[in-house]
C-alpha cells in the first residue's frame, strides 16, 4: 500500500500508485512526516498530532505530549523517532502507541530524521545535525554551515543533506558516518528542498524548476524540472 499525507488532515492510499482513495484521519491538522516500520504506519504533524495505522486505511490518534509541530518521523532499532519545532524529539518503542520526550540539546526546529547505517540522524535549522545510536541520547555534530537543512537521505554508504532555505545557495553536505560532514558544490543557486536515493543515483529538488543528480554525492549535474519542487 502507498500512503500519502498532507494539509487539512489529508490521508490518501493506493495499491497501484494510479488510483487513490481518501481516508478519514479524524482531524483537520496538517501532516508533514510519514514512515512505516514493524507493520505500522505513523504520520506526524501540526500541534504534535500523531496518527498510527496497521493498514493505511483506519487511523488512530495517539498522545504525543507536545503541542509543537512535528515535521519528521522514522523507524529503526525497534524504535519510532519523531522530530519537530524547538528541538523536539519523541520516541516510541510500542508501535507508536506511547511516546516519550528526549533531550535534543537544541532549540532549533528539526525538519527530518532518518535511520541508516545503525544510526539515527536528524537535521534542521541553522545547519543543525544530531545523531543517536538508540534514539534516546543525542549528540550535536558540526555540519560546517549555519544554513537551514531541509532534506536528508542515505544511499550507497553515504548520508546526503540539502538546504539553503531562504539563502539560494544550493547547500549540499555529505557524510559516511553522520558525524563528519563535507560541503559539496551543487552548481545551483537555489534552495534545495528534498533529496532521495534510488537506482544508484541521488536526486535533489528545489526552487526555480531545478533538479540535480549525482552518482557519488560529490559531483552534481543540473536537470530540467517543472515548477517549484518541494519533495
mmCIF file of C-alpha atoms in Angstrom, residues 11 24-27 29 31 39-55 58-68 70 73 80 82 90-100:
data_model
loop_
_atom_site.group_PDB
_atom_site.id
_atom_site.type_symbol
_atom_site.label_atom_id
_atom_site.label_comp_id
_atom_site.label_asym_id
_atom_site.label_seq_id
_atom_site.Cartn_x
_atom_site.Cartn_y
_atom_site.Cartn_z
ATOM 1 C CA UNK A 11 -4.550 10.936 4.005
ATOM 2 C CA UNK A 24 -10.571 9.502 7.379
ATOM 3 C CA UNK A 25 -7.910 10.973 9.639
ATOM 4 C CA UNK A 26 -10.317 12.444 12.173
ATOM 5 C CA UNK A 27 -8.585 15.818 12.190
ATOM 6 C CA UNK A 29 -4.441 19.336 11.232
ATOM 7 C CA UNK A 31 0.651 16.444 8.406
ATOM 8 C CA UNK A 39 3.866 -3.365 10.306
ATOM 9 C CA UNK A 40 2.760 0.135 11.372
ATOM 10 C CA UNK A 41 2.285 3.428 9.520
ATOM 11 C CA UNK A 42 2.983 6.561 11.596
ATOM 12 C CA UNK A 43 2.278 10.132 10.487
ATOM 13 C CA UNK A 44 3.107 13.305 12.435
ATOM 14 C CA UNK A 45 2.217 16.963 12.072
ATOM 15 C CA UNK A 46 0.675 20.142 13.418
ATOM 16 C CA UNK A 47 0.108 20.656 17.161
ATOM 17 C CA UNK A 48 2.001 17.477 17.986
ATOM 18 C CA UNK A 49 -0.541 15.252 16.248
ATOM 19 C CA UNK A 50 0.462 11.622 15.766
ATOM 20 C CA UNK A 51 -1.682 9.044 13.988
ATOM 21 C CA UNK A 52 -0.942 5.338 13.557
ATOM 22 C CA UNK A 53 -2.382 2.654 11.302
ATOM 23 C CA UNK A 54 -1.765 -1.030 10.681
ATOM 24 C CA UNK A 55 -3.214 -0.937 7.153
ATOM 25 C CA UNK A 58 -8.025 3.121 9.587
ATOM 26 C CA UNK A 59 -6.094 5.646 11.680
ATOM 27 C CA UNK A 60 -5.824 6.153 15.440
ATOM 28 C CA UNK A 61 -4.854 9.351 17.271
ATOM 29 C CA UNK A 62 -2.047 8.980 19.817
ATOM 30 C CA UNK A 63 -0.971 11.268 22.657
ATOM 31 C CA UNK A 64 2.391 12.844 21.838
ATOM 32 C CA UNK A 65 2.744 15.008 24.935
ATOM 33 C CA UNK A 66 3.677 18.081 22.882
ATOM 34 C CA UNK A 67 1.898 20.853 21.014
ATOM 35 C CA UNK A 68 4.947 21.565 18.851
ATOM 36 C CA UNK A 70 6.247 17.589 14.270
ATOM 37 C CA UNK A 73 9.417 10.594 11.697
ATOM 38 C CA UNK A 80 9.965 5.195 16.149
ATOM 39 C CA UNK A 82 9.672 11.912 15.616
ATOM 40 C CA UNK A 90 9.918 11.960 20.708
ATOM 41 C CA UNK A 91 10.397 8.195 20.722
ATOM 42 C CA UNK A 92 8.129 5.162 20.886
ATOM 43 C CA UNK A 93 9.057 1.508 21.325
ATOM 44 C CA UNK A 94 5.497 0.118 21.281
ATOM 45 C CA UNK A 95 4.462 0.711 17.655
ATOM 46 C CA UNK A 96 3.688 4.388 18.089
ATOM 47 C CA UNK A 97 1.232 3.972 20.963
ATOM 48 C CA UNK A 98 3.181 5.630 23.794
ATOM 49 C CA UNK A 99 5.607 8.499 23.173
ATOM 50 C CA UNK A 100 8.293 9.980 25.405
#
